[in-house]
Coordinates of C-alpha atoms in Angstrom, one line a residue:
X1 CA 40.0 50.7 -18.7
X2 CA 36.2 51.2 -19.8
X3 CA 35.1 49.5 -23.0
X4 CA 33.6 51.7 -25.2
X5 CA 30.6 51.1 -27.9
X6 CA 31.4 52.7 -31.3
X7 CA 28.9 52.8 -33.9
X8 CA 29.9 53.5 -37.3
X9 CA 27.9 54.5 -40.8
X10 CA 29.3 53.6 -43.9
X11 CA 28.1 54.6 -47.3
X12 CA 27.7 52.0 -50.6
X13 CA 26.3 52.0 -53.3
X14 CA 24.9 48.4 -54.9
X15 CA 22.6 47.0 -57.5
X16 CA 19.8 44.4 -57.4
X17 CA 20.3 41.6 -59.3
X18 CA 16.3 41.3 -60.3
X19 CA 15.1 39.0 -62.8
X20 CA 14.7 41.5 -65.1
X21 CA 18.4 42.7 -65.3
X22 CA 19.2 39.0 -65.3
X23 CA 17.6 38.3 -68.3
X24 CA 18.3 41.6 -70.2
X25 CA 21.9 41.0 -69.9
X26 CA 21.5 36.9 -70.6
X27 CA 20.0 38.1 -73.9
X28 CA 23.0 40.7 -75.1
X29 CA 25.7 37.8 -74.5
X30 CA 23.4 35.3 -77.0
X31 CA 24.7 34.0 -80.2
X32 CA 22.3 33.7 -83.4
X33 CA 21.3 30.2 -82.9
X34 CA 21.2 30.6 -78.8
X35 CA 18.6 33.6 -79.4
X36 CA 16.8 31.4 -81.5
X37 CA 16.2 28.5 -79.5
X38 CA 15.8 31.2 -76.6
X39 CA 12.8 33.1 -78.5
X40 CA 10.9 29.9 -79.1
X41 CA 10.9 28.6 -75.5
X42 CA 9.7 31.8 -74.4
X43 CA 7.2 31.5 -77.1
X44 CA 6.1 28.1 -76.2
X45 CA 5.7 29.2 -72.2
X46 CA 4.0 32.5 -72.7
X47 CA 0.9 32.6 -75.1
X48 CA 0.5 36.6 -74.8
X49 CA 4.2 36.6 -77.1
X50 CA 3.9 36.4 -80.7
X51 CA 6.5 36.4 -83.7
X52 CA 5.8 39.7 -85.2
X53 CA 6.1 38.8 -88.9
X54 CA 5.4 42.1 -90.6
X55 CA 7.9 44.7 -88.3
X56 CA 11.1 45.4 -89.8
X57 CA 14.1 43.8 -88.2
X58 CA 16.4 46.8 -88.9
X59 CA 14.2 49.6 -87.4
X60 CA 14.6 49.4 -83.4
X61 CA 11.4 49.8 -81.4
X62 CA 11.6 52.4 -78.7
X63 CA 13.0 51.4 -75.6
X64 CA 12.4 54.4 -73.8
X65 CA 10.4 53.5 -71.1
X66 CA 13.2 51.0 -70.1
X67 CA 15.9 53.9 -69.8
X68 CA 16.1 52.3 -66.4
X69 CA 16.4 49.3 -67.4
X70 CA 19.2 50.0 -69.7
X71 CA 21.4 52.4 -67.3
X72 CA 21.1 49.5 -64.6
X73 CA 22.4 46.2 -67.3
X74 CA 25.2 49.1 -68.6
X75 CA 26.7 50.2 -65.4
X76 CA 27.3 46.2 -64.3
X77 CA 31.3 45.6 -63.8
X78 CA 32.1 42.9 -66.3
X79 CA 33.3 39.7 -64.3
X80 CA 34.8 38.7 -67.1
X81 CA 38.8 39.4 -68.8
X82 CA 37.7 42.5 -69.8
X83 CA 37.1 44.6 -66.7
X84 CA 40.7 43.8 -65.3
X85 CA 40.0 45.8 -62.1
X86 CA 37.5 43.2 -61.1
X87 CA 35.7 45.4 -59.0
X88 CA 31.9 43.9 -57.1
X89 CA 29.2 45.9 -57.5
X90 CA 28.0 44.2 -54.2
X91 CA 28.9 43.9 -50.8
X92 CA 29.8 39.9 -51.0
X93 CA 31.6 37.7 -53.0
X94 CA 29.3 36.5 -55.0
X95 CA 29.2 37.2 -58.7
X96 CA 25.4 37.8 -59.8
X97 CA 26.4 36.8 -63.3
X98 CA 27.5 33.4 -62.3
X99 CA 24.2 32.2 -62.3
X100 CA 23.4 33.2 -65.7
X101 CA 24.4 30.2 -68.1
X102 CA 27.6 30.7 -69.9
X103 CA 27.6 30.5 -73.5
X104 CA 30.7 28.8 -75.8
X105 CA 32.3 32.1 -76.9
X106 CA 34.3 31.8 -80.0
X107 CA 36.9 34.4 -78.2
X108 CA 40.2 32.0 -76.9
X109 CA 41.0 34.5 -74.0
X110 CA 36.9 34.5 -73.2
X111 CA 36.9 30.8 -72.9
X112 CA 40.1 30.4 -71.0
X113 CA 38.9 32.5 -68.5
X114 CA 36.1 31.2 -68.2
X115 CA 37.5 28.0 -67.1
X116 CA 39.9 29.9 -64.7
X117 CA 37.0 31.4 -62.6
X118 CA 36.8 27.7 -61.3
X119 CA 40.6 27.4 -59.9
X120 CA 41.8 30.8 -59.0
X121 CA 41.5 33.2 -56.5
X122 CA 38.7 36.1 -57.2
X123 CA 41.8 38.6 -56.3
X124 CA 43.4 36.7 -59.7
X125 CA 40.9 37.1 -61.9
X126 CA 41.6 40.4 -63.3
X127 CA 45.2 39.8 -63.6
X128 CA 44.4 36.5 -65.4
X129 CA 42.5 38.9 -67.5
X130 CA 45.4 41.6 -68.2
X131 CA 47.6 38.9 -69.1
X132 CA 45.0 37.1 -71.6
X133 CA 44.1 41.1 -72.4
X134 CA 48.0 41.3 -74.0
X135 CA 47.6 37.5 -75.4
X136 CA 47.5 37.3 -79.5
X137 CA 44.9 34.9 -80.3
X138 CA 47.6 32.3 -80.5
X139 CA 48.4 32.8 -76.5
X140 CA 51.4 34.5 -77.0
X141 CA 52.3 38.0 -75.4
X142 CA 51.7 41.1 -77.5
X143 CA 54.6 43.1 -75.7
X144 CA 57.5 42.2 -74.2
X145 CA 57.2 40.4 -70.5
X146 CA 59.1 42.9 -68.6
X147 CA 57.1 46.2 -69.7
X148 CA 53.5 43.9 -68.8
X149 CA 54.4 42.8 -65.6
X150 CA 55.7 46.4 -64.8
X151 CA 52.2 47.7 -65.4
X152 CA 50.0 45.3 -64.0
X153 CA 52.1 45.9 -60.6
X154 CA 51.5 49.2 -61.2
X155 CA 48.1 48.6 -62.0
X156 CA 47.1 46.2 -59.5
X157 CA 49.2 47.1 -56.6
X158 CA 50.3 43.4 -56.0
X159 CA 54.3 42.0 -55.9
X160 CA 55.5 41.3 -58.9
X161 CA 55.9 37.6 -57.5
X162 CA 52.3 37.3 -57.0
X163 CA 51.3 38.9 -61.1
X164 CA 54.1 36.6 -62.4
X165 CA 52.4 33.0 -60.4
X166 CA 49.0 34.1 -62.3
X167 CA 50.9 34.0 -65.7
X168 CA 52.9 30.7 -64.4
X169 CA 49.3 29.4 -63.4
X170 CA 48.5 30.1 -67.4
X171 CA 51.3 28.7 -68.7
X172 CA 50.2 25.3 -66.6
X173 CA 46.6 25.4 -67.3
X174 CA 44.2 24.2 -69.5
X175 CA 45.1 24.4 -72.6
X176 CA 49.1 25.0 -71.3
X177 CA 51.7 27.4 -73.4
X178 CA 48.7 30.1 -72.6
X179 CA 50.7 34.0 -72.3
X180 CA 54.0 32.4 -73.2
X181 CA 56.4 34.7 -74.1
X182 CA 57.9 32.7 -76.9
X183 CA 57.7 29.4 -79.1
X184 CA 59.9 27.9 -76.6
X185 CA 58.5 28.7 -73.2
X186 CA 54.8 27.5 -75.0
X187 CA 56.2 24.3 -76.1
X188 CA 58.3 23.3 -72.6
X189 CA 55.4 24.6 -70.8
X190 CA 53.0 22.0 -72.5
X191 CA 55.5 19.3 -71.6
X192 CA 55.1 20.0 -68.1
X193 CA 51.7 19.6 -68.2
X194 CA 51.8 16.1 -69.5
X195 CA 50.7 13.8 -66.9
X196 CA 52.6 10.6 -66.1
X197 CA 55.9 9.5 -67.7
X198 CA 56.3 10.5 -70.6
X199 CA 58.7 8.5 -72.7
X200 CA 61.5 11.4 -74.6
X201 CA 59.9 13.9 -72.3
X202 CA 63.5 15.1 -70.8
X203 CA 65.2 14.5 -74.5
X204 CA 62.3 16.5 -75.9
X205 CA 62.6 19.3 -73.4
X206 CA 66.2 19.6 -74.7
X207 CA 65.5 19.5 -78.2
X208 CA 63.4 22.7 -77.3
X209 CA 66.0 24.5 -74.6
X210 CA 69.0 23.9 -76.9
X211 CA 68.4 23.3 -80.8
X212 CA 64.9 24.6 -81.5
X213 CA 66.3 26.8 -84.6
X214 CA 68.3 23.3 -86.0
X215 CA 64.6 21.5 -86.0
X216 CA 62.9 24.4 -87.7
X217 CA 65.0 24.4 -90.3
X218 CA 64.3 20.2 -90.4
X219 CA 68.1 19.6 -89.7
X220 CA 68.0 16.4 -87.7
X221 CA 71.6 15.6 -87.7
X222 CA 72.5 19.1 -86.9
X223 CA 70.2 18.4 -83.6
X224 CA 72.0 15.0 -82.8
X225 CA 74.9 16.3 -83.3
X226 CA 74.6 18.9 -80.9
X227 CA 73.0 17.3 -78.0
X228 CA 75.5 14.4 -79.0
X229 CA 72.6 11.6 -79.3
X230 CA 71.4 9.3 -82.0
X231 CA 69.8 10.4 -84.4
X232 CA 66.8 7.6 -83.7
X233 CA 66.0 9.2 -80.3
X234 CA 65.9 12.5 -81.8
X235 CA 63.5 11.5 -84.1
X236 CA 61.1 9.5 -81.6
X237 CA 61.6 13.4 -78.9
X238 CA 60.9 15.1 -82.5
X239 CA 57.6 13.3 -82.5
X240 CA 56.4 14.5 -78.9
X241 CA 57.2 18.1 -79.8
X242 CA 55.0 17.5 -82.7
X243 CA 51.9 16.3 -80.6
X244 CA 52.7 19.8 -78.6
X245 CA 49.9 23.0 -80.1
X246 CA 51.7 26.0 -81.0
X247 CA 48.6 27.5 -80.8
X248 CA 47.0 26.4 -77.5
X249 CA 45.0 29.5 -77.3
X250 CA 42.8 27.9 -80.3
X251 CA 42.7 24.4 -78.4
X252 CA 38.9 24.0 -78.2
X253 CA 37.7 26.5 -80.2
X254 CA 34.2 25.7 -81.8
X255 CA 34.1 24.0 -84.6
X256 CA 34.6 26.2 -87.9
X257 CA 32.3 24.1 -89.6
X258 CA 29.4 24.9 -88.7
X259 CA 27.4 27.4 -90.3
X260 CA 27.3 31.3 -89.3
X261 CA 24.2 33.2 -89.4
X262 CA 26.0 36.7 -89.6
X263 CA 23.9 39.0 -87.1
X264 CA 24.7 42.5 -89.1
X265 CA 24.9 42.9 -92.5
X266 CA 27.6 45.9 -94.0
X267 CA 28.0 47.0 -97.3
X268 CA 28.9 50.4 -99.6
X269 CA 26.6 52.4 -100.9
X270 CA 26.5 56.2 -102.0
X271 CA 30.1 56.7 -101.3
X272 CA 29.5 55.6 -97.8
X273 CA 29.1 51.8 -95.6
X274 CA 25.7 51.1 -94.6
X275 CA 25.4 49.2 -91.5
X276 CA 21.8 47.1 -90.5
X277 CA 20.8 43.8 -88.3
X278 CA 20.2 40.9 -90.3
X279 CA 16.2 39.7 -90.6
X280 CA 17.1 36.6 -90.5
X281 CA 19.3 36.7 -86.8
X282 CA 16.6 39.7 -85.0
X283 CA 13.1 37.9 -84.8
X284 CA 10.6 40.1 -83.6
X285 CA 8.3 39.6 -80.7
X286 CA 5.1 41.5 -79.9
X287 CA 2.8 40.8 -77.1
X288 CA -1.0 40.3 -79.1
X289 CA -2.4 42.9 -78.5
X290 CA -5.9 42.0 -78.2
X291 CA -4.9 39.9 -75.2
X292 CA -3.1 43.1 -73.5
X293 CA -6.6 45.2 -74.0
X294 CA -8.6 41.9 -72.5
X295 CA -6.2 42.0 -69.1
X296 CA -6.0 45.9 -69.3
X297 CA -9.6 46.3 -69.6
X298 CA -10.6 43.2 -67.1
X299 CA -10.2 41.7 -64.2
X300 CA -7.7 39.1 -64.5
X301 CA -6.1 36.6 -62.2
X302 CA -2.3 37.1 -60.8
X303 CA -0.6 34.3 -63.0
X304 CA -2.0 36.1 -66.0
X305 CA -0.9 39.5 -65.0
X306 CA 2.9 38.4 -64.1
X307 CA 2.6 36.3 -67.9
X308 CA 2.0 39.8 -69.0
X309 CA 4.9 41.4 -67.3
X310 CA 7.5 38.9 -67.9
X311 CA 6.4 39.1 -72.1
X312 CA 6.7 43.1 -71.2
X313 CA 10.4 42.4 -70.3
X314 CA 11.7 40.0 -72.8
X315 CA 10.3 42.3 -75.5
X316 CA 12.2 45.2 -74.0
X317 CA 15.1 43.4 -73.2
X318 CA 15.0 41.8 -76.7
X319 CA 14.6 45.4 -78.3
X320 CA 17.7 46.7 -75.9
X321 CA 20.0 43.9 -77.6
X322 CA 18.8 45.1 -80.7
X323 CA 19.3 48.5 -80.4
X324 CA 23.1 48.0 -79.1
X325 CA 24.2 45.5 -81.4
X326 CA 23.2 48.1 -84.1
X327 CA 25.1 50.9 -82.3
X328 CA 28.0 49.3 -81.8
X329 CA 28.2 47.3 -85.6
X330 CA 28.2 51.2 -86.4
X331 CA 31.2 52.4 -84.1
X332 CA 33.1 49.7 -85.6
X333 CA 32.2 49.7 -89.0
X334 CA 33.2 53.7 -89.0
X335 CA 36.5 53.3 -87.1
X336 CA 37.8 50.2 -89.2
X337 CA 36.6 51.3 -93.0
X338 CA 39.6 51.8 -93.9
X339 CA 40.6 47.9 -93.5
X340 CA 37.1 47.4 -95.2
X341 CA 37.9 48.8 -98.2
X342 CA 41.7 48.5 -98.5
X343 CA 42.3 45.1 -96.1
X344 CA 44.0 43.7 -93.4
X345 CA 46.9 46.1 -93.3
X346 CA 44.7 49.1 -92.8
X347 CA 43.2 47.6 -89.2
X348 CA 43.2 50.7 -86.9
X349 CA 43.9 50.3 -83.1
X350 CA 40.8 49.8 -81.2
X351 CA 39.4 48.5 -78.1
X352 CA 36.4 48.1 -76.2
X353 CA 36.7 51.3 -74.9
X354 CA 36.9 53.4 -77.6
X355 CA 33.3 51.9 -78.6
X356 CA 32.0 52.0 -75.5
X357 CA 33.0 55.8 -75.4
X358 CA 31.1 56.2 -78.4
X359 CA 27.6 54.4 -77.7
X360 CA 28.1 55.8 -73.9
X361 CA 28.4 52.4 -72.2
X362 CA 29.9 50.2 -70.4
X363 CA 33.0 48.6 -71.5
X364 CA 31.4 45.2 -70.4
X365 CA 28.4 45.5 -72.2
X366 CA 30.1 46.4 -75.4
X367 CA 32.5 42.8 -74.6
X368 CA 28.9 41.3 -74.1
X369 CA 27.1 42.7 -77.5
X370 CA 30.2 41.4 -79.9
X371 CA 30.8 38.0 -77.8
X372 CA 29.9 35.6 -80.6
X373 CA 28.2 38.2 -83.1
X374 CA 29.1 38.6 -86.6
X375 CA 29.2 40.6 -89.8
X376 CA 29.0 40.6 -92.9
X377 CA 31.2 42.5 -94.9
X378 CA 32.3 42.2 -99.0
X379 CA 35.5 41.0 -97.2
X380 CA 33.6 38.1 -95.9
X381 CA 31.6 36.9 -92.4
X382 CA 33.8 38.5 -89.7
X383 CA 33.2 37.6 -86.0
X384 CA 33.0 41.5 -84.3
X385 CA 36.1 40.8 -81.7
X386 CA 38.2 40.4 -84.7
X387 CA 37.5 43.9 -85.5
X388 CA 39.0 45.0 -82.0
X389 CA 43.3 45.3 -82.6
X390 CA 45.8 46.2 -80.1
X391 CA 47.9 49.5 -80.7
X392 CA 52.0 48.6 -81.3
X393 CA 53.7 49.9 -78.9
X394 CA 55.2 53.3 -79.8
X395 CA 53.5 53.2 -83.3
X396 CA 49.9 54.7 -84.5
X397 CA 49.3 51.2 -86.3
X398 CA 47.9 48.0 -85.0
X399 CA 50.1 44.7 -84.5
X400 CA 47.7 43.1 -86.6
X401 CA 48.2 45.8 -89.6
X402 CA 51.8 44.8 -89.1
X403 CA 51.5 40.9 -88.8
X404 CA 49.6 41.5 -92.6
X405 CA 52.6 43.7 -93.3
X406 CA 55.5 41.1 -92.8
X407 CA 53.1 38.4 -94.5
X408 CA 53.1 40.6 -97.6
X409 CA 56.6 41.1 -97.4
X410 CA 57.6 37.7 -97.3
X411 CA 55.0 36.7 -99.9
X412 CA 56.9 39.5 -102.3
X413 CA 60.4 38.2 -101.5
X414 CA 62.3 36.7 -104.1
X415 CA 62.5 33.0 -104.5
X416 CA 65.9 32.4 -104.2
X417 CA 66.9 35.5 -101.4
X418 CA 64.0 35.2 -98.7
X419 CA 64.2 38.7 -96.5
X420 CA 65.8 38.0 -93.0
X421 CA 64.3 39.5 -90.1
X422 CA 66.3 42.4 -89.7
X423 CA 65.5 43.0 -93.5
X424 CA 62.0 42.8 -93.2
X425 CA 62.3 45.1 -90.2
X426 CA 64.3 47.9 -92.1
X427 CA 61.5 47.3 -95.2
X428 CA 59.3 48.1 -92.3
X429 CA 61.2 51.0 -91.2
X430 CA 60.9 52.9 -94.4
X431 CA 57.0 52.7 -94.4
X432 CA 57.1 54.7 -91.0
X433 CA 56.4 51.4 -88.7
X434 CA 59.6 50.9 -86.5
X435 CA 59.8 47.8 -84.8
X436 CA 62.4 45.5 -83.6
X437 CA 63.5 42.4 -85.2
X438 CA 62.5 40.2 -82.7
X439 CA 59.3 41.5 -83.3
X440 CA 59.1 40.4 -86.8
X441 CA 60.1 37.1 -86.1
X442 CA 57.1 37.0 -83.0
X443 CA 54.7 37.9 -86.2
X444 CA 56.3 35.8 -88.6
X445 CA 55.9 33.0 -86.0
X446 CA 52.1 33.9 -85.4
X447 CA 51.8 33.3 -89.3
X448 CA 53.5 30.1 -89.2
X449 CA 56.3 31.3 -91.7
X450 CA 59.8 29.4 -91.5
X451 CA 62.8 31.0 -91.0
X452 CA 65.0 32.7 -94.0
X453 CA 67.2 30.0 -94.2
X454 CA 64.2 27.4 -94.1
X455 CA 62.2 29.3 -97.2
X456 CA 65.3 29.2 -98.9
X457 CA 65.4 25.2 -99.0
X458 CA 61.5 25.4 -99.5
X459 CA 60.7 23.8 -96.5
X460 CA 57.4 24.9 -94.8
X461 CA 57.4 23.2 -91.6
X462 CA 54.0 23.2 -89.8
X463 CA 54.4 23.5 -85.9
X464 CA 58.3 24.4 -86.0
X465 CA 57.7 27.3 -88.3
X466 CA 57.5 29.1 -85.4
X467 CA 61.1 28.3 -84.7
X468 CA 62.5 32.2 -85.5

């Protein structure tokens, strides 16, 4: 048999990662302070920049002569949770954008991820990224288990095995109880992850598996009585599980001290919301003119003329950020004026998607733009991801609108006859939102609420109020 030579010719379509790009998207993902700091280094290295004192910072320079510029940052697959197909836009493994520093987003899901990209498997990623994508911002799942994993098979084409050992890998990472299905699967999960012995570890775990509702209702000889110990070694397990985060999505969040620059200002005016950048968060920088005519006009030496074109691209790329923060502060601001004017139960349904429909781009740039942004609203400083809410399953309302709609319930209740689940759920009913009532216990959970039976002794347990 005769070897034959085959040639082949295969078609693909990639991007350059040039400096440019590089820097035009480093700048979108900024906060406040970062852009700050990031304007006066630039400043300090190139003397042909200058503040521009005197230009408004809420009209947008034209960036039409960077239309390139623009289409080439915007049509960049996100490598982070939102793009869950994970697609390359290049023919290797490597991720252009990991070499762009990462910034401290104040999004949980955004930061776990983050720290993911360093243990798991590129093939992973994105379904690390679905499962974070259906994660409240406590870390627990948003719909039940079974329906998810369905679609991101379905989704991802992998065995259901393989989707459910990225969700395990959450559970056991850093910070553990991540896209738990429940209270009780976040709290055994975190015991797990202790290292070493743990003294009460097993007793705890049991505590947990068996009489969960007994200790959110503070009923310690209830407990002992039905895992048949003392009531002194429930008490010493009681004080692991109260070590344990019922909210480990929030474990490391930055601290909510410091002070917020808000980087678009809202408010009403003429029967309608008025949306601008803030002055104070969108310096302007100009390159001095008289130094562009000098190296225009003249001969000048190469180091000069690349000074001239990097100031030409971090003024562009500074006047891109610009001009999408504005668009999308406007998409949002017009989709969620109802929960502006009327509050938290009128949050609509939207995603990334929706915006970046609107302003035309990518879904990863619009995840980029609101990354550590915020407004300001007459309902307060509001970081731009909190604007974004998840639709309910088989309802035109957001779970958020409904977590504010069990709080006010509850809030209402009598003092002496606190509504039951299945009662707030019927109250629910009757307003046209039908969920189940292990729904409204998930929400009252997320709100740290006790139990009926709990509110009716008074108690408001802390971590175990998320005993339902």
């Amino acid at each position: 048999m005769k070897a034959s030579a085959t040639t082949s010719m295969q078609l693909g379509q990639g991007l350059q990662m040039t400096p440019q790009l590089l820097q035009s998207i480093r700048l979108l993902q900024l906060d406040g302070l970062q852009l700050e700091l990031e304007i006066r280094r630039v400043l300090e290295q190139n003397p042909l920049l200058e503040l521009d004192e005197e230009t408004s910072a809420n009209s947008v320079p034209d960036v039409s002569d960077g239309a390139s510029d623009v289409a080439a940052f915007d049509e960049l697959p996100e490598s982070s949770m939102w793009d869950v197909r994970g697609s390359s836009w290049s023919g290797d493994d490597e991720d252009g954008l990991h070499r762009i520093a990462a910034t401290e987003s104040s999004d949980p899901h955004l930061r776990i991820l983050q720290r993911l990209a360093t243990t798991l498997d590129a093939d992973d990623l994105p379904i690390a990224a679905f499962w974070l994508e259906h994660c409240d911002d406590a870390g627990y799942l948003t719909r039940p288990h079974a329906a998810l994993l369905g679609e991101a098979v379905a989704t991802f084409g992998r065995a259901a095995h393989a989707v459910e050992g990225v969700r395990q890998a959450l559970l056991s990472g850093d910070p553990a109880g991540v896209a738990a299905r429940d209270l009780r699967e976040c709290l055994i999960a975190q015991l797990d992850a202790l290292p070493g012995r743990v003294a009460g570890r097993g007793l705890a775990r049991r505590v947990i598996d068996e009489a969960l509702d007994m200790l959110g209702a503070h009923d310690i000889a209830a407990v002992a009585r039905q895992l048949q110990r003392d009531e002194a070694d429930i008490h010493e397990a009681v004080r692991l599980i109260l070590a344990l985060d019922p909210r480990p999505a929030q474990a490391g969040a930055p601290s909510e001290n410091t002070a917020v620059v808000p980087d678009v200002v809202v408010w009403h005016a003429d029967a309608g919301w008025r949306v601008a950048l803030n002055p104070a968060a969108a310096p302007r920088v100009s390159i001095n003119a008289g130094y562009e005519r000098a190296l225009a006009d003249g001969e000048s030496s190469g180091p000069m003329r690349e000074m001239l074109q990097e100031a030409r691209w971090f003024t562009r790329g500074l006047s891109m950020r610009y001009d999408t923060l504005l668009r999308t502060a406007r998409v949002i601001v017009e989709r969620q004026a109802a929960f502006l004017e009327r509050g938290e139960e009128e949050i609509a349904p939207l995603t990334l998607k929706d915006v970046a429909d609107a302003i035309g781009m990518h879904e990863s740039t619009v995840s980029r733009i609101t990354s550590g942004k915020f407004l300001q609203t007459p309902r307060g400083t509001i970081e731009m991801k909190r604007f974004f809410a998840v639709r309910l399953e088989g309802a035109t309302v957001s779970g958020a609108a409904v977590r504010a709609m069990v709080r006010r319930l509850i809030e209402a209740e009598p003092a002496l006859r606190p509504l039951a689940d299945d009662a707030i759920a019927a109250l629910l009913a009757r307003q046209g939102v039908h969920i189940a009532r292990r729904t409204v216990a998930k929400y009252r959970e997320q709100l740290d609420i006790a139990p009926a039976r709990a509110r009716r002794r008074g108690a408001r347990p802390t971590l175990l109020a998320r005993a339902g």
